[in-house]
Coordinates of C-alpha atoms and ligand atoms in Angstrom, one line a residue:
M1 CA -50.0 -62.8 -18.4
K2 CA -47.4 -64.9 -19.7
R3 CA -46.5 -61.2 -21.5
R4 CA -46.0 -60.1 -18.4
T5 CA -43.7 -62.7 -17.2
W6 CA -41.8 -61.7 -20.3
R7 CA -41.4 -58.4 -19.5
R8 CA -40.3 -58.7 -15.8
F9 CA -37.6 -61.5 -16.6
T10 CA -36.0 -58.6 -19.6
D11 CA -36.2 -56.5 -17.2
H12 CA -34.8 -58.8 -14.5
C13 CA -31.7 -59.4 -16.9
S14 CA -31.2 -56.3 -17.9
C15 CA -30.7 -55.3 -14.1
V16 CA -28.5 -57.5 -13.7
L17 CA -26.9 -56.9 -16.7
S18 CA -26.1 -53.7 -15.6
A19 CA -25.1 -54.6 -12.6
W20 CA -22.8 -56.7 -14.0
T21 CA -20.8 -54.0 -16.5
L22 CA -21.4 -51.8 -12.9
L23 CA -18.9 -54.8 -11.2
C24 CA -16.8 -55.0 -14.3
S25 CA -16.2 -51.4 -15.3
C26 CA -15.5 -50.9 -11.3
L27 CA -12.7 -54.2 -11.4
F28 CA -11.3 -52.6 -14.7
V29 CA -11.2 -49.0 -14.4
P30 CA -7.5 -47.9 -15.2
V31 CA -7.1 -46.3 -11.4
R32 CA -3.2 -46.5 -11.0
T33 CA -3.0 -49.2 -13.1
D34 CA -0.2 -47.9 -16.0
G35 CA 2.5 -47.5 -12.8
V36 CA 4.0 -48.5 -9.6
C37 CA 5.8 -46.3 -7.0
P38 CA 8.9 -45.8 -8.2
S39 CA 11.8 -47.6 -6.1
S40 CA 13.2 -45.0 -4.9
C41 CA 10.0 -42.6 -4.4
A42 CA 8.0 -42.3 -1.4
C43 CA 3.8 -42.4 -3.0
T44 CA 1.0 -40.9 -0.9
G45 CA -1.9 -40.3 -2.9
L46 CA -1.4 -38.5 -6.2
T47 CA 2.1 -37.5 -4.8
V48 CA 5.7 -38.8 -5.8
T49 CA 8.4 -38.3 -3.7
C50 CA 12.3 -38.7 -4.3
L51 CA 14.7 -38.0 -2.0
S52 CA 18.4 -37.8 -2.4
D53 CA 19.0 -41.8 -1.9
G54 CA 18.2 -41.7 -5.6
Q55 CA 20.4 -40.3 -9.2
D56 CA 18.8 -38.5 -11.6
I57 CA 15.5 -38.6 -12.8
P58 CA 13.6 -41.6 -12.4
T59 CA 12.4 -42.9 -15.6
D60 CA 9.2 -44.7 -14.3
I61 CA 7.0 -41.9 -12.8
P62 CA 3.7 -43.2 -12.3
A63 CA 1.0 -41.7 -15.3
W64 CA -1.4 -40.6 -12.6
T65 CA 0.9 -38.1 -10.7
S66 CA -0.4 -35.2 -10.0
T67 CA 2.9 -33.9 -7.8
L68 CA 6.0 -35.1 -7.6
I69 CA 8.7 -33.3 -5.9
L70 CA 12.0 -34.3 -6.2
H71 CA 14.9 -32.4 -3.8
G72 CA 18.2 -32.5 -2.5
R73 CA 18.8 -35.1 -5.6
N74 CA 22.2 -35.0 -8.6
V75 CA 20.3 -33.9 -11.3
S76 CA 22.7 -31.8 -13.0
T77 CA 21.0 -31.0 -16.6
L78 CA 17.4 -31.7 -17.3
P79 CA 17.4 -32.7 -21.1
Q80 CA 14.1 -32.7 -23.3
G81 CA 10.7 -34.2 -22.2
A82 CA 12.6 -34.9 -18.9
F83 CA 9.3 -35.8 -17.0
T84 CA 7.5 -37.5 -19.9
A85 CA 8.0 -41.3 -21.5
N86 CA 8.2 -40.6 -25.2
G87 CA 5.8 -38.5 -26.4
S88 CA 2.9 -38.9 -23.7
E89 CA 1.2 -36.7 -21.6
S90 CA 1.5 -36.1 -18.1
E91 CA -1.1 -35.2 -15.4
I92 CA 1.5 -33.5 -13.2
R93 CA 0.3 -30.5 -12.1
T94 CA 2.7 -29.4 -9.3
L95 CA 6.6 -29.9 -10.0
R96 CA 9.0 -29.5 -7.2
L97 CA 13.1 -29.5 -7.9
S98 CA 14.6 -27.7 -5.8
H99 CA 18.2 -28.6 -4.2
N100 CA 18.3 -30.4 -7.2
G101 CA 21.6 -28.6 -8.0
I102 CA 20.6 -28.6 -11.7
R103 CA 22.6 -26.9 -13.7
V104 CA 21.4 -26.8 -17.3
I105 CA 18.0 -26.4 -18.6
E106 CA 17.9 -28.0 -22.8
P107 CA 15.2 -26.7 -24.8
Y108 CA 11.8 -28.1 -24.4
A109 CA 12.9 -29.8 -21.0
F110 CA 9.3 -30.1 -19.6
L111 CA 8.0 -31.1 -22.9
G112 CA 4.2 -32.9 -22.2
L113 CA 3.1 -31.3 -19.6
P114 CA 0.5 -29.1 -20.6
R115 CA -1.5 -29.5 -17.4
L116 CA 2.0 -28.5 -15.3
H117 CA 0.3 -25.4 -12.5
L118 CA 3.3 -25.0 -10.3
L119 CA 7.1 -25.2 -11.5
D120 CA 9.2 -24.5 -8.3
L121 CA 12.6 -24.4 -9.3
S122 CA 14.2 -22.9 -6.3
H123 CA 17.6 -23.9 -4.9
N124 CA 19.6 -24.9 -7.6
Q125 CA 23.0 -23.2 -9.7
L126 CA 21.3 -22.7 -12.7
E127 CA 23.8 -22.5 -15.6
T128 CA 22.7 -22.7 -18.5
I129 CA 19.1 -22.0 -19.7
S130 CA 17.9 -22.4 -22.8
S131 CA 15.9 -19.4 -24.8
R132 CA 13.0 -23.0 -24.9
A133 CA 12.9 -24.3 -21.9
L134 CA 9.7 -23.2 -20.9
H135 CA 7.5 -24.3 -23.7
G136 CA 5.3 -25.6 -23.8
L137 CA 3.5 -24.3 -20.5
P138 CA 0.3 -23.2 -21.5
E139 CA -1.0 -23.7 -18.0
L140 CA 1.8 -22.6 -15.5
R141 CA 0.4 -20.0 -12.5
S142 CA 3.4 -20.0 -10.1
L143 CA 7.2 -20.4 -11.7
Y144 CA 10.0 -20.0 -8.1
L145 CA 13.4 -19.3 -9.2
N146 CA 14.5 -18.1 -5.9
S147 CA 18.4 -18.5 -5.2
S148 CA 18.8 -20.3 -8.3
V149 CA 20.8 -18.4 -11.5
S150 CA 23.8 -17.8 -11.8
P151 CA 24.7 -14.2 -12.3
G152 CA 25.7 -14.9 -16.0
A153 CA 23.1 -16.6 -16.7
A154 CA 20.5 -13.6 -16.6
A155 CA 20.4 -12.4 -19.9
Q156 CA 19.0 -16.5 -20.6
L157 CA 16.7 -16.5 -17.9
A158 CA 15.1 -13.5 -20.2
H159 CA 14.8 -15.2 -22.8
A160 CA 13.9 -18.1 -21.4
L161 CA 10.8 -16.3 -19.7
N162 CA 10.0 -14.6 -22.7
A163 CA 7.7 -17.5 -23.7
D164 CA 3.9 -17.2 -24.9
S165 CA 2.9 -20.0 -23.8
L166 CA 3.7 -18.2 -20.2
R167 CA 0.8 -16.6 -20.7
N168 CA -0.7 -17.1 -17.9
L169 CA 2.0 -17.0 -15.2
H170 CA 0.6 -15.4 -12.4
R171 CA 3.4 -15.3 -9.8
L172 CA 7.4 -14.9 -10.7
E173 CA 9.8 -15.4 -7.5
L174 CA 13.2 -14.4 -8.3
A175 CA 14.7 -14.1 -4.6
G176 CA 18.1 -14.0 -4.2
N177 CA 19.6 -14.0 -8.0
R178 CA 21.4 -10.5 -7.3
L179 CA 20.5 -9.8 -10.0
T180 CA 20.7 -6.1 -11.5
S181 CA 17.5 -5.5 -13.0
I182 CA 14.7 -6.7 -14.1
P183 CA 15.4 -9.7 -16.2
L184 CA 11.9 -9.7 -18.2
E185 CA 12.0 -7.6 -22.0
R186 CA 8.3 -7.3 -21.6
L187 CA 5.6 -7.6 -18.6
D188 CA 2.5 -7.3 -21.3
I189 CA 3.1 -11.3 -22.0
Y190 CA 1.8 -12.4 -18.8
N191 CA -1.1 -12.0 -16.8
L192 CA 1.7 -11.6 -13.3
H193 CA 0.1 -10.3 -9.9
A194 CA 3.2 -11.0 -7.9
L195 CA 7.0 -10.5 -9.4
V196 CA 8.7 -11.3 -6.2
L197 CA 12.4 -9.7 -6.4
I198 CA 13.7 -9.4 -3.2
N199 CA 17.5 -10.2 -2.5
N200 CA 19.0 -8.8 -5.9
S201 CA 21.7 -6.2 -6.5
I202 CA 19.1 -3.6 -8.3
E203 CA 20.9 -0.2 -7.6
S204 CA 17.9 1.1 -9.4
I205 CA 14.7 0.5 -12.3
E206 CA 15.9 2.2 -15.0
R207 CA 12.6 4.9 -17.1
E208 CA 11.7 2.1 -19.8
N209 CA 11.0 -0.4 -17.2
V210 CA 9.3 1.6 -14.8
S211 CA 6.8 2.7 -17.7
S212 CA 5.9 -1.2 -18.9
L213 CA 5.0 -1.2 -15.2
Y214 CA 2.8 1.6 -15.0
Q215 CA 1.2 -0.6 -17.9
Q216 CA 0.7 -3.4 -15.9
R217 CA -1.7 -2.3 -12.7
R218 CA -2.4 -5.1 -11.7
T219 CA 1.8 -6.6 -11.0
R220 CA 2.8 -5.7 -7.4
V221 CA 6.7 -5.7 -7.0
Y222 CA 8.5 -6.6 -4.1
L223 CA 11.8 -5.3 -3.5
A224 CA 13.2 -5.3 -0.6
L225 CA 16.3 -6.2 0.0
N226 CA 18.1 -4.5 -2.7
P227 CA 21.1 -1.8 -3.0
F228 CA 18.8 0.8 -3.8
R229 CA 21.3 4.2 -5.4
C230 CA 19.7 7.4 -3.4
T231 CA 20.5 9.7 -6.2
C232 CA 18.9 11.2 -8.6
E233 CA 19.0 8.4 -11.4
L234 CA 16.0 7.7 -8.8
E235 CA 13.7 9.8 -9.6
V236 CA 11.3 8.4 -11.8
F237 CA 11.6 4.7 -10.0
Y238 CA 11.2 7.2 -6.8
Y239 CA 7.3 8.8 -7.6
W240 CA 6.5 5.3 -9.2
L241 CA 7.7 4.4 -6.1
K242 CA 5.1 6.7 -4.6
N243 CA 2.3 7.6 -6.9
S244 CA 1.5 3.9 -8.1
S245 CA 0.9 2.0 -4.6
Q246 CA 2.5 -1.4 -7.4
C247 CA 5.0 -1.9 -5.0
A248 CA 3.6 -3.9 -2.2
D249 CA 6.9 -3.7 0.1
A250 CA 7.8 -0.2 -0.8
G251 CA 8.2 0.8 3.2
R252 CA 10.8 -1.7 3.3
L253 CA 13.1 -0.3 0.3
L254 CA 15.9 1.1 1.4
C255 CA 18.8 3.4 0.2
S256 CA 22.7 1.4 0.3
E257 CA 24.1 4.7 -1.7
P258 CA 25.3 7.5 -1.4
E259 CA 27.1 6.9 2.1
A260 CA 25.1 10.0 4.0
R261 CA 21.9 8.0 3.1
R262 CA 22.4 4.7 3.9
G263 CA 19.7 2.9 5.4
V264 CA 18.0 5.3 4.4
P265 CA 14.3 4.4 3.6
V266 CA 13.5 5.5 -0.4
E267 CA 10.1 6.7 1.0
K268 CA 11.6 8.8 3.1
L269 CA 13.7 11.0 0.7
R270 CA 12.3 14.6 -0.4
G271 CA 11.5 15.4 -4.2
E272 CA 13.9 17.0 -4.2
D273 CA 16.8 14.4 -2.9
V274 CA 16.6 12.6 -6.6
D275 CA 15.6 15.5 -8.3
C276 CA 18.2 15.5 -11.5
L277 CA 17.0 19.5 -12.4
N278 CA 18.5 20.7 -8.8
E279 CA 21.6 18.0 -9.2
N280 CA 22.4 19.3 -12.4
L281 CA 21.9 23.4 -11.0
E282 CA 24.2 22.2 -8.9
A283 CA 26.7 21.2 -10.9
V284 CA 26.0 24.6 -13.5
S285 CA 26.5 26.5 -10.6
Y286 CA 29.8 25.3 -9.9
V287 CA 31.0 26.4 -13.3
F288 CA 29.2 29.5 -12.9
L289 CA 31.7 29.9 -10.0
G290 CA 34.6 28.7 -12.1
I291 CA 34.2 31.0 -14.7
V292 CA 33.8 34.4 -12.3
L293 CA 37.0 33.0 -10.4
A294 CA 38.5 32.9 -14.4
L295 CA 37.5 36.3 -15.5
I296 CA 38.7 37.9 -12.0
G297 CA 42.3 35.8 -12.1
V298 CA 42.4 37.1 -16.0
V299 CA 41.5 40.6 -14.8
F300 CA 44.1 40.6 -12.7
L301 CA 47.2 39.6 -14.7
M302 CA 45.5 42.3 -17.3
V303 CA 45.8 45.1 -14.6
L304 CA 49.3 43.6 -13.8
Y305 CA 50.4 43.7 -17.4
L306 CA 49.2 47.6 -18.0
N307 CA 51.1 48.4 -14.8
R308 CA 54.4 47.3 -15.2
R309 CA 56.7 50.1 -15.1
G310 CA 54.7 51.7 -11.9
I311 CA 55.4 47.4 -10.3
K312 CA 58.9 47.8 -11.9
R313 CA 59.3 50.9 -10.4
W314 CA 57.6 49.9 -6.9
L315 CA 59.6 46.7 -7.1
N316 CA 62.9 49.0 -7.7
N317 CA 61.7 50.8 -4.3
I318 CA 61.0 47.4 -2.3
R319 CA 64.7 46.1 -3.3
E320 CA 66.2 49.7 -1.8
A321 CA 64.6 49.8 1.0
C322 CA 65.1 45.9 1.9
R323 CA 68.6 47.0 1.0
D324 CA 69.0 49.7 3.3
Q325 CA 67.4 47.8 6.4
M326 CA 70.2 45.0 5.7
E327 CA 73.0 47.4 5.3
V328 CA 71.5 48.9 9.5
Y329 CA 71.6 45.0 10.0
H330 CA 75.4 44.4 9.4
Y331 CA 76.3 46.8 10.8
R332 CA 74.5 45.8 13.8
Y333 CA 75.9 42.6 13.4
E334 CA 79.6 44.0 13.1
Q335 CA 78.9 45.7 15.9
D336 CA 77.7 42.8 18.1
T337 CA 81.3 40.9 17.3
D338 CA 83.2 43.0 18.1
P339 CA 86.6 41.8 20.1
R340 CA 86.9 44.6 22.4
L341 CA 83.3 44.8 23.3
A342 CA 83.3 40.9 24.3
N343 CA 86.8 41.6 26.5
V344 CA 84.5 44.3 27.9
A345 CA 82.3 41.8 28.9
V346 CA 84.3 39.6 30.8
Ligands
NAG1 C1 26.8 -35.7 -9.6 O1 27.0 -36.7 -11.1 C2 27.9 -35.6 -11.3 C3 27.9 -36.6 -13.0 O2 27.2 -36.3 -13.3 C4 29.4 -36.2 -10.6 O3 30.6 -35.6 -11.3 C5 29.5 -35.5 -9.3 O4 30.7 -36.0 -8.8 C6 28.2 -36.0 -9.1 N1 27.6 -34.8 -7.7 C7 27.0 -36.0 -6.1 C8 27.3 -34.8 -4.9 O5 26.7 -36.8 -6.5
NAG2 C1 8.9 -43.1 -29.0 O1 8.2 -43.6 -29.7 C2 8.4 -43.4 -31.4 C3 7.1 -43.7 -32.3 O2 6.4 -42.7 -31.6 C4 8.8 -44.3 -31.4 O3 9.1 -45.0 -33.0 C5 10.5 -45.0 -30.6 O4 11.0 -46.3 -30.4 C6 10.4 -44.5 -29.5 N1 11.0 -44.5 -27.7 C7 10.8 -45.1 -27.4 C8 12.5 -44.9 -26.4 O5 10.1 -45.5 -27.0
NAG3 C1 10.7 -18.9 -2.5 O1 10.3 -20.0 -3.2 C2 9.6 -20.3 -1.6 C3 8.7 -22.2 -3.4 O2 9.7 -22.7 -3.1 C4 8.4 -19.8 -2.2 O3 7.8 -20.3 -0.8 C5 9.4 -18.6 -0.6 O4 8.2 -17.8 -0.7 C6 10.4 -17.5 -1.5 N1 11.4 -17.7 -0.7 C7 11.1 -16.0 -0.8 C8 12.3 -14.9 0.3 O5 10.4 -15.1 -1.4
NAG4 C1 19.2 -13.5 -0.1 O1 20.1 -14.2 -1.3 C2 21.1 -14.8 -0.8 C3 21.9 -15.9 -1.9 O2 21.9 -15.3 -3.3 C4 21.2 -16.6 0.0 O3 22.5 -16.6 1.1 C5 21.1 -15.2 1.8 O4 20.4 -15.5 2.9 C6 19.5 -14.6 1.4 N1 19.3 -13.4 2.3 C7 18.5 -13.4 2.7 C8 18.3 -12.8 4.0 O5 17.1 -14.1 2.5
NAG5 C1 13.9 -2.8 -19.1 O1 14.7 -2.3 -19.5 C2 15.7 -2.6 -21.0 C3 17.0 -2.3 -20.8 O2 16.1 -0.7 -21.5 C4 14.8 -3.3 -21.8 O3 16.1 -4.1 -22.4 C5 13.7 -4.4 -21.1 O4 12.5 -4.7 -22.5 C6 13.2 -3.4 -20.1 N1 11.8 -4.5 -19.8 C7 10.9 -4.6 -19.2 C8 10.6 -5.3 -18.6 O5 10.1 -3.4 -18.9
NAG6 C1 3.7 11.5 -9.6 O1 3.4 12.1 -8.0 C2 4.1 13.8 -7.6 C3 3.7 14.6 -7.1 O2 3.3 13.5 -6.2 C4 4.1 14.1 -9.4 O3 4.8 15.8 -9.7 C5 4.3 13.4 -10.8 O4 3.9 14.3 -11.4 C6 3.4 11.8 -10.9 N1 3.7 11.9 -11.6 C7 3.7 10.3 -12.4 C8 3.6 9.7 -13.6 O5 2.3 10.0 -11.8

């Protein structure tokens, strides 16, 4: 009897105790305790949005932030660890930085963002991109760089994108950058599903790049709004377009050069339109024609040379005949201008 009450009592105690711990832990769980919304930003849920009223990057980004949006601010340079306080790691998964006038990305700018999935750097004016700008982003899936890369920075971008840590990259968008080639040194280091290159200045994609595309069967490429040069240089690319079905918008690719093919869909070209052998044959036939004409000329000159006596005689005859004729004319003229004849006429 006594024992049972004691048991009940201890049960009761432990129950109360656990309730207390639960309550306490509920009260003191560190939800958003280490960061209030920065003064120049708006916070909803785990999203922090900082619009144009402030300058630069806010220094007091709360640690709980999952989506950070900066828009219309005057950022100009992204320094090392731009989004994390001194060596700490951030929970940010989505980082949207479009329209911020960013010109320079320094090495390790995105340090401390190991969970970053999406990075949007569209509509900036990138002039200097460190080759280590994109280091330390092992979870990055989508990278947007639409209308953002200055022509001089394309090669730097290629170096920056050649980072082993980008192995999970699924989607790379590079629309509207006046690129003349694919700014990737290799394709096998990523896991690319979509490579968007629409609205650039690509005239053709060369053999080497086409063969790397063939090797990445999974990659779909978007190439509309590029000024394709539909000469025989396009041959390798043309067959890739026809055979691989890797180009997701193949029907929308148009020729821009030469003049005669402007506006013609690249897909609608015939094999012989881009056949280099054909074109070479044409050139060869012109050379051949030239040689034949030259030979005929030489033969002609030789004939002239061998016949020079006869020709001389012939020329003399002609001259003689001409002189006779002239004399006849002369005679007639004199008769026509005879003053006596003129008087008769009056
Ligand atoms: C942006 O900041 C730079 C200095 O960092 C300044 O020279 C420039 O005028 C600013 N531009 C605007 C639009 O605020
Ligand atoms: C950064 O952290 C190091 C130690 O990890 C410390 O010595 C340094 O003062 C910190 N700097 C800033 C700006 O907080
Ligand atoms: C450019 O990037 C944005 C992300 O900011 C994306 O939604 C959009 O589809 C891209 N635009 C083009 C033309 O590809
Ligand atoms: C193509 O890109 C340029 C910037 O490079 C942009 O101004 C233009 O609007 C884009 N055109 C289309 C059709 O998206
Ligand atoms: C594309 O071609 C260029 C020049 O031939 C080469 O440097 C580059 O690595 C190639 N890129 C890919 C992805 O094949
Ligand atoms: C592509 O297809 C054409 C005919 O359709 C063929 O002649 C050519 O060899 C093919 N090229 C490749 C690389 O598969």
